[in-house]
mmCIF file of C-alpha atoms and ligand atoms in Angstrom:
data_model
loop_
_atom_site.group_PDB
_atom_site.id
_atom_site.type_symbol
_atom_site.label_atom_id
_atom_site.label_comp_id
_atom_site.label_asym_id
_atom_site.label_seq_id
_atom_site.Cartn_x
_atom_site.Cartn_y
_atom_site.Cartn_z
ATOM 1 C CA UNK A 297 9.541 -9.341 -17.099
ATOM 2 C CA UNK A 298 13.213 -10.399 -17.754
ATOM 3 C CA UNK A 299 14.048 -6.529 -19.079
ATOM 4 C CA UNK A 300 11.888 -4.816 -16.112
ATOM 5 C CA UNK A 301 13.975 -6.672 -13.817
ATOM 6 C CA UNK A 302 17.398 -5.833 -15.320
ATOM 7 C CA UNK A 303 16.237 -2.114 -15.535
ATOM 8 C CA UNK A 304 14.454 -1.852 -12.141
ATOM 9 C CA UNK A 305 15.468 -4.283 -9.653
ATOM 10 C CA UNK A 306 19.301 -3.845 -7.813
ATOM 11 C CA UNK A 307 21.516 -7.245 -8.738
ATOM 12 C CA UNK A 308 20.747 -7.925 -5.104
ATOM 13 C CA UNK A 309 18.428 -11.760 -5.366
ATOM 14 C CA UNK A 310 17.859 -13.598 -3.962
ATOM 15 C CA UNK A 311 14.632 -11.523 -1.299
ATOM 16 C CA UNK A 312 13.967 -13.230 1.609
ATOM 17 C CA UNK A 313 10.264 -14.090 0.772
ATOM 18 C CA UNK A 314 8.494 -17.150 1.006
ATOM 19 C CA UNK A 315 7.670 -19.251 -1.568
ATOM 20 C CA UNK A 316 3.939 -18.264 -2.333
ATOM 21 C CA UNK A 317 4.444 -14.949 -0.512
ATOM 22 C CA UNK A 318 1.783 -12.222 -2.717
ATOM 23 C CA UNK A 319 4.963 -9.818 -2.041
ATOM 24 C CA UNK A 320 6.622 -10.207 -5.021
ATOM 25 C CA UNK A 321 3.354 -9.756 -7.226
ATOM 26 C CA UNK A 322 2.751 -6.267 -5.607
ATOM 27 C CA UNK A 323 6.453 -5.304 -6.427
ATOM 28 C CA UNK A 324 5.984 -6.084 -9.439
ATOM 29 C CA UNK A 325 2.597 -4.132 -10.313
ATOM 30 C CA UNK A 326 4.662 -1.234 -8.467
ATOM 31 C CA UNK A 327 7.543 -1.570 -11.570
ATOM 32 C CA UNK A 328 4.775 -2.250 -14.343
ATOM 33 C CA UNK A 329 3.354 0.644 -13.299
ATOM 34 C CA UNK A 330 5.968 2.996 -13.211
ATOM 35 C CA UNK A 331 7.103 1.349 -16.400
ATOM 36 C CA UNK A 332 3.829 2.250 -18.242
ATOM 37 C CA UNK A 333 4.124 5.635 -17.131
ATOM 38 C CA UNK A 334 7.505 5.924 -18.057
ATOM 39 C CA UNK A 335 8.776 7.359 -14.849
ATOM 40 C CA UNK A 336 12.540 8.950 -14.953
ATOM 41 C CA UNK A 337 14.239 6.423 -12.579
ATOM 42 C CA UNK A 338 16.659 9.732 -11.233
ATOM 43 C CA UNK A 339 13.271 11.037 -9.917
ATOM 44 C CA UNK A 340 11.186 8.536 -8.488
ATOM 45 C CA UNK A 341 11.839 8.002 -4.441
ATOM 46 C CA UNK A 342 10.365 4.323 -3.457
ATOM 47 C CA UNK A 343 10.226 4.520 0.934
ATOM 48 C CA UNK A 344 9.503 1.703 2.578
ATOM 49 C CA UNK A 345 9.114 0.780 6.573
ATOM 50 C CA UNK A 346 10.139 -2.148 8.469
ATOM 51 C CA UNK A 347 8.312 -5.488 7.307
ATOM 52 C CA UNK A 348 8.574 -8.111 4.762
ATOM 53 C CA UNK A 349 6.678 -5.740 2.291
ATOM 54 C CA UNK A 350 9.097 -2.974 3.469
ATOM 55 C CA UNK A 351 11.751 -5.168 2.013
ATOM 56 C CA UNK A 352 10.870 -4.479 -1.210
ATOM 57 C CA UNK A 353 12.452 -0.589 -1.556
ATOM 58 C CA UNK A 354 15.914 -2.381 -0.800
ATOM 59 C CA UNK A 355 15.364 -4.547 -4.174
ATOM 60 C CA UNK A 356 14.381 -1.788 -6.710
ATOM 61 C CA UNK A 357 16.992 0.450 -8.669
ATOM 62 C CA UNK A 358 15.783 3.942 -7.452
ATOM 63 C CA UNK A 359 16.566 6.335 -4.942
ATOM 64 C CA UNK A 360 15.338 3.988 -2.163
ATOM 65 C CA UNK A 361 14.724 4.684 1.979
ATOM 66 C CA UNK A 362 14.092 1.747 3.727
ATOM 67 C CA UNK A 363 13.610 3.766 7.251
ATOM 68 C CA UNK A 364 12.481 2.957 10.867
ATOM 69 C CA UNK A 365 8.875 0.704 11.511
ATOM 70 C CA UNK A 366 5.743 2.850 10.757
ATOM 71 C CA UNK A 367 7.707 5.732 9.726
ATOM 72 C CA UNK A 368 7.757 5.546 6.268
ATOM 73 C CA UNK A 369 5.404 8.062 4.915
ATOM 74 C CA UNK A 370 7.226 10.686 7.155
ATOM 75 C CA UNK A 371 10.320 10.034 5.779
ATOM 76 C CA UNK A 372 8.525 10.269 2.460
ATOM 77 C CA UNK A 373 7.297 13.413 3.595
ATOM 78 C CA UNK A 374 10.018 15.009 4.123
ATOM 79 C CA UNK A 375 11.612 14.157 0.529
ATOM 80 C CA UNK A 376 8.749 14.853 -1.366
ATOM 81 C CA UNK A 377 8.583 18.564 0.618
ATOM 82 C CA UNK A 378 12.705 18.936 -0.560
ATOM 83 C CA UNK A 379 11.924 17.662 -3.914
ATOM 84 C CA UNK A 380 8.700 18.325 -4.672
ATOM 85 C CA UNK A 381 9.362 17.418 -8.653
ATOM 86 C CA UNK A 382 10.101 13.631 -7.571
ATOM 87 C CA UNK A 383 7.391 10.750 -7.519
ATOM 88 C CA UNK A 384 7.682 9.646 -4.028
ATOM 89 C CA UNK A 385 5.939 6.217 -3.264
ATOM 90 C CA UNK A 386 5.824 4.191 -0.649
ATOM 91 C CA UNK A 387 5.476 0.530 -0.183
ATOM 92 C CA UNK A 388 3.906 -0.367 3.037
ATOM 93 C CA UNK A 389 3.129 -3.281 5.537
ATOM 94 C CA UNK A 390 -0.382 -3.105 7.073
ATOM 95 C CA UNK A 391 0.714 -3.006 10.292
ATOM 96 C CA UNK A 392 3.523 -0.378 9.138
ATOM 97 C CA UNK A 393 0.623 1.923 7.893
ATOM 98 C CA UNK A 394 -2.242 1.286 10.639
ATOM 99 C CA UNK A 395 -0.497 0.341 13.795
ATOM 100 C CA UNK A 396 2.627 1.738 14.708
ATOM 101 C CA UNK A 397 2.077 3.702 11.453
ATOM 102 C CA UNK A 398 -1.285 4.614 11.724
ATOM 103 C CA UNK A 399 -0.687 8.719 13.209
ATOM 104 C CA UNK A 400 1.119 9.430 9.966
ATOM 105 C CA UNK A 401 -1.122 7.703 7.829
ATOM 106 C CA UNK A 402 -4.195 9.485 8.874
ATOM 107 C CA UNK A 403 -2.236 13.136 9.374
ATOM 108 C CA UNK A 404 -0.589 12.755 5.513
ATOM 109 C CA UNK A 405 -4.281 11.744 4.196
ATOM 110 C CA UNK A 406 -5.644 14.958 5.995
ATOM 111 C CA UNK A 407 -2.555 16.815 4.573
ATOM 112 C CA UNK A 408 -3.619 15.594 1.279
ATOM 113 C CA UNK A 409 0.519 15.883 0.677
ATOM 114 C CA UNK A 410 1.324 13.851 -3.555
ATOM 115 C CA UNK A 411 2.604 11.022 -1.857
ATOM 116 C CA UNK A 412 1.805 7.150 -3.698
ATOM 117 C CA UNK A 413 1.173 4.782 -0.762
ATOM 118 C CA UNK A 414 0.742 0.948 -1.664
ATOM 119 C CA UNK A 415 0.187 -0.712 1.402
ATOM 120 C CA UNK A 416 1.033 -4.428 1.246
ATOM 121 C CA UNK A 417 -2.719 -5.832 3.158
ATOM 122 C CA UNK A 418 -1.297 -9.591 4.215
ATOM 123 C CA UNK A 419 -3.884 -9.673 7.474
ATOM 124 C CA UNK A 420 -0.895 -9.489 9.872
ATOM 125 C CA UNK A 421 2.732 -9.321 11.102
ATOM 126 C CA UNK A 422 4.226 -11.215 8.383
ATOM 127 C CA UNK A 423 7.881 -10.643 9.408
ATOM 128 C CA UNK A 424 7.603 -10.942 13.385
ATOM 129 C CA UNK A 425 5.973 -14.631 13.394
ATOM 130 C CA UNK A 426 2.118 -13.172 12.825
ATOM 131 C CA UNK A 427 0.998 -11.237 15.709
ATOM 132 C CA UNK A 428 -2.399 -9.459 14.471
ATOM 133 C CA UNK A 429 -2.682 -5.828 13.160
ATOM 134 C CA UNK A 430 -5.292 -3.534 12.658
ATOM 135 C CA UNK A 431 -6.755 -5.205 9.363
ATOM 136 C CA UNK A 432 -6.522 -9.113 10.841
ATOM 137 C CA UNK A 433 -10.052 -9.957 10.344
ATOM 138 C CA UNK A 434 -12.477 -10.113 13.922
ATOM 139 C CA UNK A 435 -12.158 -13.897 14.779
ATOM 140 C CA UNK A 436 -8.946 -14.269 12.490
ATOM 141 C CA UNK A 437 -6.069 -16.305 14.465
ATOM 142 C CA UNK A 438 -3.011 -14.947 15.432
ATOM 143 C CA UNK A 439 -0.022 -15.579 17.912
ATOM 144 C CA UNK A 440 -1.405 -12.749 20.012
ATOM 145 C CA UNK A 441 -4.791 -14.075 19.318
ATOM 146 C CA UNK A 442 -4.419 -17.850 19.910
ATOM 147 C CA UNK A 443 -8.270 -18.084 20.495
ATOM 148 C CA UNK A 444 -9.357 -15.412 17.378
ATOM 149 C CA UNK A 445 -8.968 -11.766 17.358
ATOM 150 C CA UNK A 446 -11.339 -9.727 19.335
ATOM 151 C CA UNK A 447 -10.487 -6.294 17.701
ATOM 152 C CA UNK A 448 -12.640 -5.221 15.004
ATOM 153 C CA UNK A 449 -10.326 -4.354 11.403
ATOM 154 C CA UNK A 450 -10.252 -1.031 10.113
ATOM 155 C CA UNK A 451 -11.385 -0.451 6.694
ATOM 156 C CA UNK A 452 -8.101 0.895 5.577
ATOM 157 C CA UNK A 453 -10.138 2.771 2.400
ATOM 158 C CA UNK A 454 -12.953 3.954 4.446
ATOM 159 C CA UNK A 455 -10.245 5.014 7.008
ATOM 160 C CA UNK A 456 -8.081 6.757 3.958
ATOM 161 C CA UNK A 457 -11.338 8.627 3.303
ATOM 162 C CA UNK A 458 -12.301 9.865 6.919
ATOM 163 C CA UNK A 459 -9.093 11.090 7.054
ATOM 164 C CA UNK A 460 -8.956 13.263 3.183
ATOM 165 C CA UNK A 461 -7.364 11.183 0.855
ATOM 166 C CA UNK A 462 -8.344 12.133 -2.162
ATOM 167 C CA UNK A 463 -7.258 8.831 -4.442
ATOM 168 C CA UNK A 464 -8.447 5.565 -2.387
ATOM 169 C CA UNK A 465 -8.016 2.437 -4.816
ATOM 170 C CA UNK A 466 -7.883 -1.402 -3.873
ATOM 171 C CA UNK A 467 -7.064 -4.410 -6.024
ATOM 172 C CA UNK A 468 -5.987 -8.059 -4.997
ATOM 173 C CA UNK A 469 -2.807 -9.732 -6.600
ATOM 174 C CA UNK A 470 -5.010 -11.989 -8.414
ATOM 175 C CA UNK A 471 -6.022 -9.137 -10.197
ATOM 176 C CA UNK A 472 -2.881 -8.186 -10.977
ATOM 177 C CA UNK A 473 -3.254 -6.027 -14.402
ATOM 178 C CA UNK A 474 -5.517 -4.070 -12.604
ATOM 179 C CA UNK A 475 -3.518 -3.700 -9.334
ATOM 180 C CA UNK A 476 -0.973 -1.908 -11.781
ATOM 181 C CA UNK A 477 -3.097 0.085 -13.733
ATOM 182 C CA UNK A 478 -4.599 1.377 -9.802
ATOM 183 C CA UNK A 479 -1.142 2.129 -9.169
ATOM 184 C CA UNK A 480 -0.196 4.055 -12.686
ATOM 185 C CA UNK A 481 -3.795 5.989 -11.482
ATOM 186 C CA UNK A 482 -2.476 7.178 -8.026
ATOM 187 C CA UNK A 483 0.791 7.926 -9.365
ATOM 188 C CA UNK A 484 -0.700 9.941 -11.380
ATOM 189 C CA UNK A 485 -3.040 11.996 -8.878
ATOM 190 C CA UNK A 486 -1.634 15.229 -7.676
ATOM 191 C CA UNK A 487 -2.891 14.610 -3.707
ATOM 192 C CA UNK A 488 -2.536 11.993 -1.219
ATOM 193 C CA UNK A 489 -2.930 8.328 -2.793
ATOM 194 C CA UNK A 490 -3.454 5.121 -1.432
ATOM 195 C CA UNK A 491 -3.471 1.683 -3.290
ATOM 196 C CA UNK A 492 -5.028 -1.100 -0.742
ATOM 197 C CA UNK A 493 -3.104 -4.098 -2.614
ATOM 198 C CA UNK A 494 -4.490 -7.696 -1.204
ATOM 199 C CA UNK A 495 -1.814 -10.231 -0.858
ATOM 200 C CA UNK A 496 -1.370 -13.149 0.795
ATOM 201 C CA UNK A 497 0.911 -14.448 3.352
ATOM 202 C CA UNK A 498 0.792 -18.405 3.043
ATOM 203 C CA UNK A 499 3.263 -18.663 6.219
ATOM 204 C CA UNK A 500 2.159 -16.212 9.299
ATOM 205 C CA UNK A 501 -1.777 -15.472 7.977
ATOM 206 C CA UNK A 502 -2.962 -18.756 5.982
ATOM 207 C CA UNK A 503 -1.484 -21.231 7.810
ATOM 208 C CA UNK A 504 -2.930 -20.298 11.223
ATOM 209 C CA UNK A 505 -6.075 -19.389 9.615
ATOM 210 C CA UNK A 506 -6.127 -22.655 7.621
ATOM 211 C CA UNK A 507 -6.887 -20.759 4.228
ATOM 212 C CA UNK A 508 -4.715 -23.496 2.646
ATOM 213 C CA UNK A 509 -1.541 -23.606 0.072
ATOM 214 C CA UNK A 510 -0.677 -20.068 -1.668
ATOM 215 C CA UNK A 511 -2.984 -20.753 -4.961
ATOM 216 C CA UNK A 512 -6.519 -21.180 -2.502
ATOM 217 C CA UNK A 513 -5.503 -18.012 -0.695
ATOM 218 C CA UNK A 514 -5.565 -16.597 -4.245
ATOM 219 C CA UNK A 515 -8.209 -18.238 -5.340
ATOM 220 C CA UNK A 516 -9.786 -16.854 -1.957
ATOM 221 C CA UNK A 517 -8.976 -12.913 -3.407
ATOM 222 C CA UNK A 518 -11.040 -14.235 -6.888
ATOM 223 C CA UNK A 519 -13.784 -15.273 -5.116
ATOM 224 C CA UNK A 520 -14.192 -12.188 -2.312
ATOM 225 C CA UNK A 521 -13.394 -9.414 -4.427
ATOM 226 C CA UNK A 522 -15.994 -7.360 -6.617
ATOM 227 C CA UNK A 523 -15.471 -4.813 -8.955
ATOM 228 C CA UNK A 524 -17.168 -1.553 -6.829
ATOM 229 C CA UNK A 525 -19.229 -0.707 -10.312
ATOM 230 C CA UNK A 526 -20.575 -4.223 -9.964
ATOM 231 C CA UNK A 527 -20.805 -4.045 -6.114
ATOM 232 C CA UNK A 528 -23.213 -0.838 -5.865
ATOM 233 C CA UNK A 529 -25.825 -2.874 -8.441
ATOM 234 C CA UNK A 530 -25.776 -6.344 -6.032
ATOM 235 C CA UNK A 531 -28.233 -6.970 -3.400
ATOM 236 C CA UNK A 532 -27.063 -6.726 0.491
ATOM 237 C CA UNK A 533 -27.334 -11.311 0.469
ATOM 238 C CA UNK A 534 -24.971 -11.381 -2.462
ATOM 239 C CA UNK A 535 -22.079 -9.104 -0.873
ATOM 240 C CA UNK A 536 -21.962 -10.050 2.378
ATOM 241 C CA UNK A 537 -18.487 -10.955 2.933
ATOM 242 C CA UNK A 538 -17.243 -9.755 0.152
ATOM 243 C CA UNK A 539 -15.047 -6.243 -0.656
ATOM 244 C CA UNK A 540 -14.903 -4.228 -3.479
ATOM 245 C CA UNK A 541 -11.630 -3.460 -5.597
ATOM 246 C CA UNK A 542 -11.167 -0.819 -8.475
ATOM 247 C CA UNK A 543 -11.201 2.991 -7.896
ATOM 248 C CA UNK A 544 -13.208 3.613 -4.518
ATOM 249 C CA UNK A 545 -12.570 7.156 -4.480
ATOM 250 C CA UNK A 546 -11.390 10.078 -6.271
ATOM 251 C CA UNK A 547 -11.701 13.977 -5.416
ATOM 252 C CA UNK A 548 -9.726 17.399 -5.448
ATOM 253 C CA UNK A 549 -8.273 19.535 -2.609
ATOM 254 C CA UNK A 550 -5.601 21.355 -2.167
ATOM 255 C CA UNK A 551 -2.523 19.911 -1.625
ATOM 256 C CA UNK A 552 0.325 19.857 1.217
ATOM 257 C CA UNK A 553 3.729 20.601 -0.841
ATOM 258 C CA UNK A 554 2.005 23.401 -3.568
ATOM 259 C CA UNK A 555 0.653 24.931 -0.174
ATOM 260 C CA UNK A 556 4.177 24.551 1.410
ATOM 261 C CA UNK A 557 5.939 26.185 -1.341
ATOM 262 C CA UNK A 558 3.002 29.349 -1.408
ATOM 263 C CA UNK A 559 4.143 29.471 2.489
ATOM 264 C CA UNK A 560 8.126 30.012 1.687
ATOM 265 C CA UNK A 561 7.116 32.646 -1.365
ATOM 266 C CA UNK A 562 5.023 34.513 1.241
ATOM 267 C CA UNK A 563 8.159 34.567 3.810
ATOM 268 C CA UNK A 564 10.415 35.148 1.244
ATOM 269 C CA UNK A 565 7.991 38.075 0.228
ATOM 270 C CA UNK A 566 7.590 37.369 -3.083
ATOM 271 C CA UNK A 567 3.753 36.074 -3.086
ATOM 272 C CA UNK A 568 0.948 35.869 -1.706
HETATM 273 C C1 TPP B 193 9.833 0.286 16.510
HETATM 274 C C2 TPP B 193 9.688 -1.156 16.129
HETATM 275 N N1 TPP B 193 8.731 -1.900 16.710
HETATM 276 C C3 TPP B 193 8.571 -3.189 16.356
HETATM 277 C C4 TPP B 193 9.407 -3.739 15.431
HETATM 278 C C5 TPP B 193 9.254 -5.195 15.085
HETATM 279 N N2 TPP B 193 8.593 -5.383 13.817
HETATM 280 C C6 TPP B 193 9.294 -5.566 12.674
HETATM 281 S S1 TPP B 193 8.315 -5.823 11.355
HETATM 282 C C7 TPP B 193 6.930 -5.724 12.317
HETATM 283 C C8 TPP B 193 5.544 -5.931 11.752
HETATM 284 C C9 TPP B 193 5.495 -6.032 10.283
HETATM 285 O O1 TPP B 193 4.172 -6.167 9.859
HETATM 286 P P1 TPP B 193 3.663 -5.417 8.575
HETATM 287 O O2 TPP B 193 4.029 -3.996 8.611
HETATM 288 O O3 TPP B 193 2.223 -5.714 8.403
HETATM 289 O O4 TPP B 193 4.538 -6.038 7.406
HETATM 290 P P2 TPP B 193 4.665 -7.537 6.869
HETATM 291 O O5 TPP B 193 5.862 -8.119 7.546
HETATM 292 O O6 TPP B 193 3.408 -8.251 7.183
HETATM 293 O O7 TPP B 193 4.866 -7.348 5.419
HETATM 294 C C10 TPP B 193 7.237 -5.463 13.643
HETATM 295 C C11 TPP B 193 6.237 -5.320 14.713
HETATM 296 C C12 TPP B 193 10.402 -2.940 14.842
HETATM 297 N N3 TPP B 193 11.213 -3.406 13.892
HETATM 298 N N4 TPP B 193 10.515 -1.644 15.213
HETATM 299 S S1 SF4 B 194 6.133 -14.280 6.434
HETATM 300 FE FE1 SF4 B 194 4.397 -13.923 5.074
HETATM 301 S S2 SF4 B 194 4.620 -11.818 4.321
HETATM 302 FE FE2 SF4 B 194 6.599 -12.482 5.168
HETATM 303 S S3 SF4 B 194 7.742 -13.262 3.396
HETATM 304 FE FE3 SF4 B 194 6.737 -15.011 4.390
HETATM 305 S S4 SF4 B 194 4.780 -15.253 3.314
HETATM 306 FE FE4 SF4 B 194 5.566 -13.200 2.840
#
């Protein structure tokens, strides 16, 4: 890890997580990934929004936006349409992608534009003091739900497939190797991609939940999460509860920035 952090991470430590904070695990899948895939650092755009997970663009070596709350994934949008040859990927907060966030998220999954989204899924407002989001569990305990939250969660995969994703992938940080080798996958798809990447917030999530110290939260991921292969063979008494991880989904369509680029040709009237 010592030479990925020399070649990918800005001389900028120390971060401003929490000990036990799953943060630094995702970040980390995010570089082995693009490590293993041997991405040219000159062309690789990491956005991030406003959040403790949003922290992370400002600590990799890259071209790096670390823009307004929610807005990331326009601001990604609007590099990846004025340089369509970079890998643009965006590192997310869950209430960055589904609350304040949430518009763009479904609009760029209906776009299908090649844009990498990991979002960071802590449960809630890590970096505000843990007000819930969209994805704190129904019941789960929050500052703005003192007496459990009556909301129900999205399912951010089920939402990234009403909407037309066409890569949907989830993994926890316990399972780390296989966090990164989601993340190599939906670098690699030409469409919109989302990585759902489990990770635990010991200070505004566990401790008002009482999931205990940083190891039992991820001891928590080992015990909840199912490989989808595995899932689809269980009966309905032995999932209940539980969430499945691995490649969810994975189609074709046509996609946002190859359609752009048709668009100028025809303008320019050299296409069709
Ligand atoms: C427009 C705007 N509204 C609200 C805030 C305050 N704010 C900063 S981070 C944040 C929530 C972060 O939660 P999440 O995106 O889930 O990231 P986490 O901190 O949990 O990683 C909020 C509401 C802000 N910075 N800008
Ligand atoms: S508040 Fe939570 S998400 Fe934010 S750095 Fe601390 S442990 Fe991580």
């Amino acid at each position: 890890m010592e030479e990925l952090i020399t070649k990918y991470f800005r001389p900028k430590l120390p971060h401003i997580w929490c000990p036990g904070c799953g943060n630094g695990i995702v970040t980390a899948c995010v570089v082995r990934a693009i490590d293993k895939l041997g991405l040219n650092q000159d062309q690789t755009a990491i956005v991030s929004g406003i959040g403790c997970s949003s922290r992370a663009s400002g600590y990799l070596n890259f071209d790096t936006l670390h823009t307004a709350h929610g807005r990331a994934i326009p601001f990604a949008t609007g590099v990846k349409l004025t340089k369509p040859d970079h890998n643009v990927i965006v590192l997310t907060g869950d209430g960055d992608a589904t609350a304040i966030g949430g518009n763009h998220f479904i609009h760029a999954a209906r776009r299908n534009i090649n844009l990498t989204v990991v979002v960071f899924n802590n449960n809630i407002y890590g970096m505000t003091g843990g007000q819930y989001s969209p994805l704190t569990p129904h019941r789960g305990m929050a500052t703005t739900a003192p007496y459990g939250n009556v909301d129900r969660p999205f399912d951010l995969c089920d939402l990234a497939k009403g909407a037309g994703a066409t890569f949907i992938a989830r993994a926890t940080t316990y399972h780390a190797t296989l966090l990164t080798e989601l993340i190599a996958k939906a670098i690699c798809h030409k469409g919109f991609a989302i990585v759902e990447a489990i990770t635990a917030c010991p200070i505004s999530f566990g401790r008002q939940n009482k999931m205990g110290s940083p190891a039992n939260m991820i001891k928590w991921q080992r015990d909840n999460a199912i490989m989808v292969d595995a899932m689809a063979k269980m009966k309905p008494e032995q999932i209940e509860g539980k969430f499945p991880i691995g490649v969810l989904y994975q189609g074709e369509g046509f996609e946002y920035v190859t359609e752009y680029q048709k668009v100028i040709k025809r303008a320019m009237g050299s296409g069709k």
